[in-house]
Amino acid sequence: MPKETFYNLPESKQKTIFEAAVQEFSTQRYSDASINQIVKSAGIPRGSFYQYFNDKADLFVFVLEKITAEIKAIEQKNMADYSDCDALTQFANRLASTIELNSSRPEYTRITMIQSKESDPFVKKFFELQEEHKRAVIKLFERDKQRGLVREDVDAAAVIDMVYLLSKETFYTIGSDGNAYQKRMEAFLKIIRDGIRRS
Amino acid sequence: MPKETFYNLPESKQKTIFEAAVQEFSTQRYSDASINQIVKSAGIPRGSFYQYFNDKADLFVFVLEKITAEIKAIEQKNMADYSDCDALTQFANRLASTIELNSSRPEYTRITMIQSKESDPFVKKFFELQEEHKRAVIKLFERDKQRGLVREDVDAAAVIDMVYLLSKETFYTIGSDGNAYQKRMEAFLKIIRDGIRRS
DNA sequence: TTGTCATATGACAGTATTGTCATATGCGGT
DNA sequence: ACCGCATATGACAATACTGTCATATGACAA
């Protein structure tokens, strides 16, 4: 948590520091990210930084919480439009929300891409698929099975893990090009859809 | 390439240094790996290291080439037994060779796991699916289509990318537990198989 | 004007890294 | 016994990083 002094700062200065941090964390892994670089880019003295934040971890959490909040907001918004679709479509759509953010704030998604490769458990936990979310999607699969869209024997958890993993990695490698991502994921999803469909 | 002085060393000492490097690269990413740590663990003075190798990259290439050669050897051996299987089975089997190595030399697979997350392009290129391999597997898919095992409209390249990606990531997250890996990959492969099968 | 207090600042200590280099060592041949 | 050469060695320079701390600054209140 940033110190009180940070919140006492004029908002413009808060933003300058935040943006400098975003810039650094979107190009360097957490462990490689340099406070020196951030203060230089924000144009504040090194000493001041430690007046605002306890340490690098403090800043990192601050930045990531702000970003994940934005992603969640977009996800929520998109969720509504798809509430009647099959489980796979809904899940894939939720993942695609990141792509939407990519057009307005590409640095945010770059942070996701870079930091999700960090092995430090402290960083890792920000990028794990929440068990709670997973359970919700499994429920959707149950509904699909009852509807007769999906075969009874399909391992829903495996499908979810698969799609999550494919999406994350595809996004990581293809990165900025939202169209290419969508196209590739469609190819993957087609195969999976055919694999779980009731014939 | 190691310098001549390295190869002039008694083999036991060469091995000691190699093992020390394996130890370091199996626990630290390339950029974080420390020559200091390696020479300490090998029990040689820092100056000597630079007598044997030009720099860290030199050592890294040496270690990785040795390891990939071993993996390839196991792959070749396993290939033969599966030459009549369908493309997916053969490809999955080839990937599983890593698992076999895992039981005899778990450090080697740990290197694969850790270093494949490195963003440095110099490191990255060691872990890319070779285009040449990919083409070979696509040919196998063509055969499967002719045999009537696989639907004509299936995008073979997508299937390969998918399986490669899933395998790599599953191995990375599950890691040491070969059984769990196999089980998980079977769940994934079942879905894909059903997705590409000719009904 | 003076005093107080939050904040600003950059020098500093401590630590780690890589690659170089001058010198020491020891072995093989003469 | 001696010489020369390949190799062994650790001190060193250069660099980068984090977090701390004593002091400077400037705003506001009395």
PDB file of C-alpha atoms in Angstrom, chain A residues 2-189:
ATOM      1  CA  PRO A   2       1.397   3.407  -0.959  1.00  0.00           C
ATOM      2  CA  LYS A   3       2.112   5.701   1.966  1.00  0.00           C
ATOM      3  CA  GLU A   4      -0.151   8.610   2.844  1.00  0.00           C
ATOM      4  CA  THR A   5       2.352  11.007   1.328  1.00  0.00           C
ATOM      5  CA  PHE A   6       1.672   9.509  -2.066  1.00  0.00           C
ATOM      6  CA  TYR A   7      -2.029  10.194  -1.870  1.00  0.00           C
ATOM      7  CA  ASN A   8      -1.297  13.722  -0.630  1.00  0.00           C
ATOM      8  CA  LEU A   9       0.467  14.414  -3.901  1.00  0.00           C
ATOM      9  CA  PRO A  10      -1.383  16.325  -6.623  1.00  0.00           C
ATOM     10  CA  GLU A  11      -3.108  13.837  -8.865  1.00  0.00           C
ATOM     11  CA  SER A  12      -1.043  14.806 -11.854  1.00  0.00           C
ATOM     12  CA  LYS A  13       2.125  13.832 -10.027  1.00  0.00           C
ATOM     13  CA  GLN A  14       0.544  10.587  -8.841  1.00  0.00           C
ATOM     14  CA  LYS A  15      -0.300   9.847 -12.444  1.00  0.00           C
ATOM     15  CA  THR A  16       3.197  10.685 -13.654  1.00  0.00           C
ATOM     16  CA  ILE A  17       4.647   8.189 -11.202  1.00  0.00           C
ATOM     17  CA  PHE A  18       2.034   5.572 -12.040  1.00  0.00           C
ATOM     18  CA  GLU A  19       2.721   5.916 -15.750  1.00  0.00           C
ATOM     19  CA  ALA A  20       6.452   5.686 -15.204  1.00  0.00           C
ATOM     20  CA  ALA A  21       5.893   2.469 -13.273  1.00  0.00           C
ATOM     21  CA  VAL A  22       3.612   1.115 -16.000  1.00  0.00           C
ATOM     22  CA  GLN A  23       6.270   1.928 -18.545  1.00  0.00           C
ATOM     23  CA  GLU A  24       8.921   0.036 -16.597  1.00  0.00           C
ATOM     24  CA  PHE A  25       6.820  -2.984 -15.663  1.00  0.00           C
ATOM     25  CA  SER A  26       5.606  -3.311 -19.237  1.00  0.00           C
ATOM     26  CA  THR A  27       9.152  -3.751 -20.497  1.00  0.00           C
ATOM     27  CA  GLN A  28      10.970  -5.379 -17.597  1.00  0.00           C
ATOM     28  CA  ARG A  29      10.123  -8.360 -15.462  1.00  0.00           C
ATOM     29  CA  TYR A  30       9.441  -7.543 -11.832  1.00  0.00           C
ATOM     30  CA  SER A  31      12.828  -8.743 -10.667  1.00  0.00           C
ATOM     31  CA  ASP A  32      14.590  -6.770 -13.393  1.00  0.00           C
ATOM     32  CA  ALA A  33      12.499  -3.645 -13.064  1.00  0.00           C
ATOM     33  CA  SER A  34      14.575  -0.789 -11.723  1.00  0.00           C
ATOM     34  CA  ILE A  35      13.457   1.880  -9.297  1.00  0.00           C
ATOM     35  CA  ASN A  36      16.278   3.996 -10.671  1.00  0.00           C
ATOM     36  CA  GLN A  37      14.697   3.815 -14.085  1.00  0.00           C
ATOM     37  CA  ILE A  38      11.245   4.640 -12.765  1.00  0.00           C
ATOM     38  CA  VAL A  39      12.290   7.712 -10.803  1.00  0.00           C
ATOM     39  CA  LYS A  40      14.331   8.912 -13.753  1.00  0.00           C
ATOM     40  CA  SER A  41      11.397   8.495 -16.081  1.00  0.00           C
ATOM     41  CA  ALA A  42       9.027  10.137 -13.605  1.00  0.00           C
ATOM     42  CA  GLY A  43      11.474  12.965 -13.002  1.00  0.00           C
ATOM     43  CA  ILE A  44      11.492  12.611  -9.235  1.00  0.00           C
ATOM     44  CA  PRO A  45      14.484  12.091  -6.958  1.00  0.00           C
ATOM     45  CA  ARG A  46      15.173   8.613  -5.710  1.00  0.00           C
ATOM     46  CA  GLY A  47      14.618   9.650  -2.106  1.00  0.00           C
ATOM     47  CA  SER A  48      11.124  10.844  -2.899  1.00  0.00           C
ATOM     48  CA  PHE A  49      10.097   7.479  -4.221  1.00  0.00           C
ATOM     49  CA  TYR A  50      10.766   5.905  -0.856  1.00  0.00           C
ATOM     50  CA  GLN A  51       8.704   8.659   0.704  1.00  0.00           C
ATOM     51  CA  TYR A  52       5.721   7.442  -1.316  1.00  0.00           C
ATOM     52  CA  PHE A  53       6.194   3.678  -1.384  1.00  0.00           C
ATOM     53  CA  ASN A  54       7.771   1.215   0.986  1.00  0.00           C
ATOM     54  CA  ASP A  55       9.617  -0.610  -1.750  1.00  0.00           C
ATOM     55  CA  LYS A  56       9.378  -2.071  -5.220  1.00  0.00           C
ATOM     56  CA  ALA A  57       6.810  -4.698  -4.209  1.00  0.00           C
ATOM     57  CA  ASP A  58       4.589  -1.969  -2.803  1.00  0.00           C
ATOM     58  CA  LEU A  59       4.586  -0.138  -6.114  1.00  0.00           C
ATOM     59  CA  PHE A  60       4.060  -3.321  -8.089  1.00  0.00           C
ATOM     60  CA  VAL A  61       0.973  -4.319  -6.136  1.00  0.00           C
ATOM     61  CA  PHE A  62      -0.393  -0.818  -6.530  1.00  0.00           C
ATOM     62  CA  VAL A  63       0.044  -0.901 -10.299  1.00  0.00           C
ATOM     63  CA  LEU A  64      -1.291  -4.414 -10.750  1.00  0.00           C
ATOM     64  CA  GLU A  65      -4.357  -3.899  -8.632  1.00  0.00           C
ATOM     65  CA  LYS A  66      -5.256  -0.846 -10.640  1.00  0.00           C
ATOM     66  CA  ILE A  67      -4.859  -2.738 -13.900  1.00  0.00           C
ATOM     67  CA  THR A  68      -6.729  -5.877 -12.882  1.00  0.00           C
ATOM     68  CA  ALA A  69      -9.580  -3.698 -11.691  1.00  0.00           C
ATOM     69  CA  GLU A  70      -9.836  -2.215 -15.170  1.00  0.00           C
ATOM     70  CA  ILE A  71      -9.743  -5.610 -16.834  1.00  0.00           C
ATOM     71  CA  LYS A  72     -12.439  -6.922 -14.496  1.00  0.00           C
ATOM     72  CA  ALA A  73     -14.624  -3.947 -15.323  1.00  0.00           C
ATOM     73  CA  ILE A  74     -14.423  -4.731 -19.031  1.00  0.00           C
ATOM     74  CA  GLU A  75     -15.070  -8.417 -18.370  1.00  0.00           C
ATOM     75  CA  GLN A  76     -18.208  -7.594 -16.376  1.00  0.00           C
ATOM     76  CA  LYS A  77     -19.487  -5.374 -19.133  1.00  0.00           C
ATOM     77  CA  ASN A  78     -18.913  -8.040 -21.799  1.00  0.00           C
ATOM     78  CA  MET A  79     -20.322 -10.882 -19.693  1.00  0.00           C
ATOM     79  CA  ALA A  80     -23.855  -9.564 -19.901  1.00  0.00           C
ATOM     80  CA  ASP A  81     -24.057  -9.701 -23.709  1.00  0.00           C
ATOM     81  CA  TYR A  82     -23.124 -13.362 -23.799  1.00  0.00           C
ATOM     82  CA  SER A  83     -25.101 -14.806 -20.901  1.00  0.00           C
ATOM     83  CA  ASP A  84     -27.029 -17.136 -23.178  1.00  0.00           C
ATOM     84  CA  CYS A  85     -24.091 -18.505 -25.141  1.00  0.00           C
ATOM     85  CA  ASP A  86     -22.494 -21.866 -24.521  1.00  0.00           C
ATOM     86  CA  ALA A  87     -19.824 -22.171 -21.842  1.00  0.00           C
ATOM     87  CA  LEU A  88     -16.890 -22.191 -24.206  1.00  0.00           C
ATOM     88  CA  THR A  89     -17.984 -19.051 -26.000  1.00  0.00           C
ATOM     89  CA  GLN A  90     -18.542 -17.226 -22.749  1.00  0.00           C
ATOM     90  CA  PHE A  91     -15.216 -18.241 -21.333  1.00  0.00           C
ATOM     91  CA  ALA A  92     -13.339 -17.398 -24.496  1.00  0.00           C
ATOM     92  CA  ASN A  93     -15.092 -14.090 -24.592  1.00  0.00           C
ATOM     93  CA  ARG A  94     -14.065 -13.255 -21.077  1.00  0.00           C
ATOM     94  CA  LEU A  95     -10.473 -13.940 -21.990  1.00  0.00           C
ATOM     95  CA  ALA A  96     -10.852 -11.780 -25.066  1.00  0.00           C
ATOM     96  CA  SER A  97     -11.633  -8.814 -22.863  1.00  0.00           C
ATOM     97  CA  THR A  98      -7.925  -8.422 -22.484  1.00  0.00           C
ATOM     98  CA  ILE A  99      -7.736  -7.822 -26.199  1.00  0.00           C
ATOM     99  CA  GLU A 100     -10.238  -5.029 -25.895  1.00  0.00           C
ATOM    100  CA  LEU A 101      -8.074  -3.359 -23.305  1.00  0.00           C
ATOM    101  CA  ASN A 102      -5.146  -3.846 -25.616  1.00  0.00           C
ATOM    102  CA  SER A 103      -6.398  -1.263 -28.056  1.00  0.00           C
ATOM    103  CA  SER A 104      -6.867   1.464 -25.466  1.00  0.00           C
ATOM    104  CA  ARG A 105      -3.967   0.673 -23.137  1.00  0.00           C
ATOM    105  CA  PRO A 106      -1.471  -1.652 -24.792  1.00  0.00           C
ATOM    106  CA  GLU A 107       1.018  -1.142 -21.956  1.00  0.00           C
ATOM    107  CA  TYR A 108      -1.397  -2.828 -19.578  1.00  0.00           C
ATOM    108  CA  THR A 109      -1.581  -5.969 -21.625  1.00  0.00           C
ATOM    109  CA  ARG A 110       2.150  -5.906 -22.120  1.00  0.00           C
ATOM    110  CA  ILE A 111       2.519  -5.926 -18.357  1.00  0.00           C
ATOM    111  CA  THR A 112       0.278  -8.965 -18.221  1.00  0.00           C
ATOM    112  CA  MET A 113       2.353 -10.664 -20.870  1.00  0.00           C
ATOM    113  CA  ILE A 114       5.715  -9.946 -19.354  1.00  0.00           C
ATOM    114  CA  GLN A 115       4.963 -10.356 -15.690  1.00  0.00           C
ATOM    115  CA  SER A 116       3.004 -13.574 -16.100  1.00  0.00           C
ATOM    116  CA  LYS A 117       6.328 -15.188 -17.042  1.00  0.00           C
ATOM    117  CA  GLU A 118       7.924 -14.213 -13.753  1.00  0.00           C
ATOM    118  CA  SER A 119       8.657 -17.170 -11.510  1.00  0.00           C
ATOM    119  CA  ASP A 120       8.573 -15.276  -8.225  1.00  0.00           C
ATOM    120  CA  PRO A 121       5.475 -16.652  -6.420  1.00  0.00           C
ATOM    121  CA  PHE A 122       4.641 -13.172  -5.220  1.00  0.00           C
ATOM    122  CA  VAL A 123       4.197 -12.126  -8.842  1.00  0.00           C
ATOM    123  CA  LYS A 124       2.740 -15.416 -10.004  1.00  0.00           C
ATOM    124  CA  LYS A 125      -0.325 -15.256  -7.852  1.00  0.00           C
ATOM    125  CA  PHE A 126      -1.629 -12.264  -9.788  1.00  0.00           C
ATOM    126  CA  PHE A 127      -2.018 -14.352 -12.913  1.00  0.00           C
ATOM    127  CA  GLU A 128      -3.578 -17.564 -11.732  1.00  0.00           C
ATOM    128  CA  LEU A 129      -7.014 -18.541 -12.914  1.00  0.00           C
ATOM    129  CA  GLN A 130      -9.215 -18.008  -9.893  1.00  0.00           C
ATOM    130  CA  GLU A 131     -10.754 -21.269  -8.641  1.00  0.00           C
ATOM    131  CA  GLU A 132     -13.986 -19.401  -8.100  1.00  0.00           C
ATOM    132  CA  HIS A 133     -14.135 -18.416 -11.779  1.00  0.00           C
ATOM    133  CA  LYS A 134     -13.336 -21.924 -12.802  1.00  0.00           C
ATOM    134  CA  ARG A 135     -16.221 -23.334 -10.790  1.00  0.00           C
ATOM    135  CA  ALA A 136     -18.582 -20.840 -12.377  1.00  0.00           C
ATOM    136  CA  VAL A 137     -17.571 -21.942 -15.883  1.00  0.00           C
ATOM    137  CA  ILE A 138     -17.916 -25.600 -14.908  1.00  0.00           C
ATOM    138  CA  LYS A 139     -21.497 -24.843 -13.957  1.00  0.00           C
ATOM    139  CA  LEU A 140     -22.021 -23.433 -17.430  1.00  0.00           C
ATOM    140  CA  PHE A 141     -20.746 -26.680 -18.905  1.00  0.00           C
ATOM    141  CA  GLU A 142     -23.232 -28.622 -16.797  1.00  0.00           C
ATOM    142  CA  ARG A 143     -25.952 -26.484 -18.299  1.00  0.00           C
ATOM    143  CA  ASP A 144     -24.626 -27.186 -21.808  1.00  0.00           C
ATOM    144  CA  LYS A 145     -24.668 -30.900 -21.111  1.00  0.00           C
ATOM    145  CA  GLN A 146     -28.309 -30.688 -19.992  1.00  0.00           C
ATOM    146  CA  ARG A 147     -29.129 -28.661 -23.057  1.00  0.00           C
ATOM    147  CA  GLY A 148     -27.615 -31.424 -25.126  1.00  0.00           C
ATOM    148  CA  LEU A 149     -24.873 -29.262 -26.597  1.00  0.00           C
ATOM    149  CA  VAL A 150     -21.987 -31.036 -24.948  1.00  0.00           C
ATOM    150  CA  ARG A 151     -21.358 -34.747 -24.468  1.00  0.00           C
ATOM    151  CA  GLU A 152     -21.905 -36.037 -20.934  1.00  0.00           C
ATOM    152  CA  ASP A 153     -18.436 -37.576 -20.656  1.00  0.00           C
ATOM    153  CA  VAL A 154     -16.543 -34.347 -21.347  1.00  0.00           C
ATOM    154  CA  ASP A 155     -14.057 -33.281 -18.665  1.00  0.00           C
ATOM    155  CA  ALA A 156     -15.113 -29.673 -18.196  1.00  0.00           C
ATOM    156  CA  ALA A 157     -12.184 -28.752 -15.949  1.00  0.00           C
ATOM    157  CA  ALA A 158      -9.744 -29.994 -18.576  1.00  0.00           C
ATOM    158  CA  VAL A 159     -11.444 -27.954 -21.283  1.00  0.00           C
ATOM    159  CA  ILE A 160     -11.250 -24.813 -19.173  1.00  0.00           C
ATOM    160  CA  ASP A 161      -7.598 -25.302 -18.280  1.00  0.00           C
ATOM    161  CA  MET A 162      -6.872 -25.964 -21.910  1.00  0.00           C
ATOM    162  CA  VAL A 163      -8.572 -22.856 -23.208  1.00  0.00           C
ATOM    163  CA  TYR A 164      -7.129 -20.662 -20.489  1.00  0.00           C
ATOM    164  CA  LEU A 165      -3.668 -21.920 -21.179  1.00  0.00           C
ATOM    165  CA  LEU A 166      -3.999 -21.638 -24.946  1.00  0.00           C
ATOM    166  CA  SER A 167      -5.397 -18.163 -24.700  1.00  0.00           C
ATOM    167  CA  LYS A 168      -2.705 -16.934 -22.346  1.00  0.00           C
ATOM    168  CA  GLU A 169       0.126 -18.369 -24.389  1.00  0.00           C
ATOM    169  CA  THR A 170      -1.264 -17.396 -27.749  1.00  0.00           C
ATOM    170  CA  PHE A 171      -1.705 -13.899 -26.488  1.00  0.00           C
ATOM    171  CA  TYR A 172       1.802 -13.916 -25.168  1.00  0.00           C
ATOM    172  CA  THR A 173       3.410 -15.010 -28.415  1.00  0.00           C
ATOM    173  CA  ILE A 174       1.235 -13.110 -30.855  1.00  0.00           C
ATOM    174  CA  GLY A 175       0.884 -10.220 -28.502  1.00  0.00           C
ATOM    175  CA  SER A 176      -0.091  -6.919 -29.921  1.00  0.00           C
ATOM    176  CA  ASP A 177      -1.879  -8.090 -33.052  1.00  0.00           C
ATOM    177  CA  GLY A 178      -5.445  -8.565 -31.837  1.00  0.00           C
ATOM    178  CA  ASN A 179      -6.659  -9.873 -35.191  1.00  0.00           C
ATOM    179  CA  ALA A 180      -4.044 -12.595 -35.410  1.00  0.00           C
ATOM    180  CA  TYR A 181      -4.862 -13.611 -31.858  1.00  0.00           C
ATOM    181  CA  GLN A 182      -8.550 -13.890 -32.605  1.00  0.00           C
ATOM    182  CA  LYS A 183      -7.912 -15.898 -35.752  1.00  0.00           C
ATOM    183  CA  ARG A 184      -5.582 -18.326 -34.048  1.00  0.00           C
ATOM    184  CA  MET A 185      -7.877 -18.808 -31.072  1.00  0.00           C
ATOM    185  CA  GLU A 186     -10.751 -19.495 -33.444  1.00  0.00           C
ATOM    186  CA  ALA A 187      -8.751 -22.286 -35.056  1.00  0.00           C
ATOM    187  CA  PHE A 188      -8.057 -23.758 -31.622  1.00  0.00           C
ATOM    188  CA  LEU A 189     -11.602 -23.350 -30.415  1.00  0.00           C
TER     189      LEU A 189
END
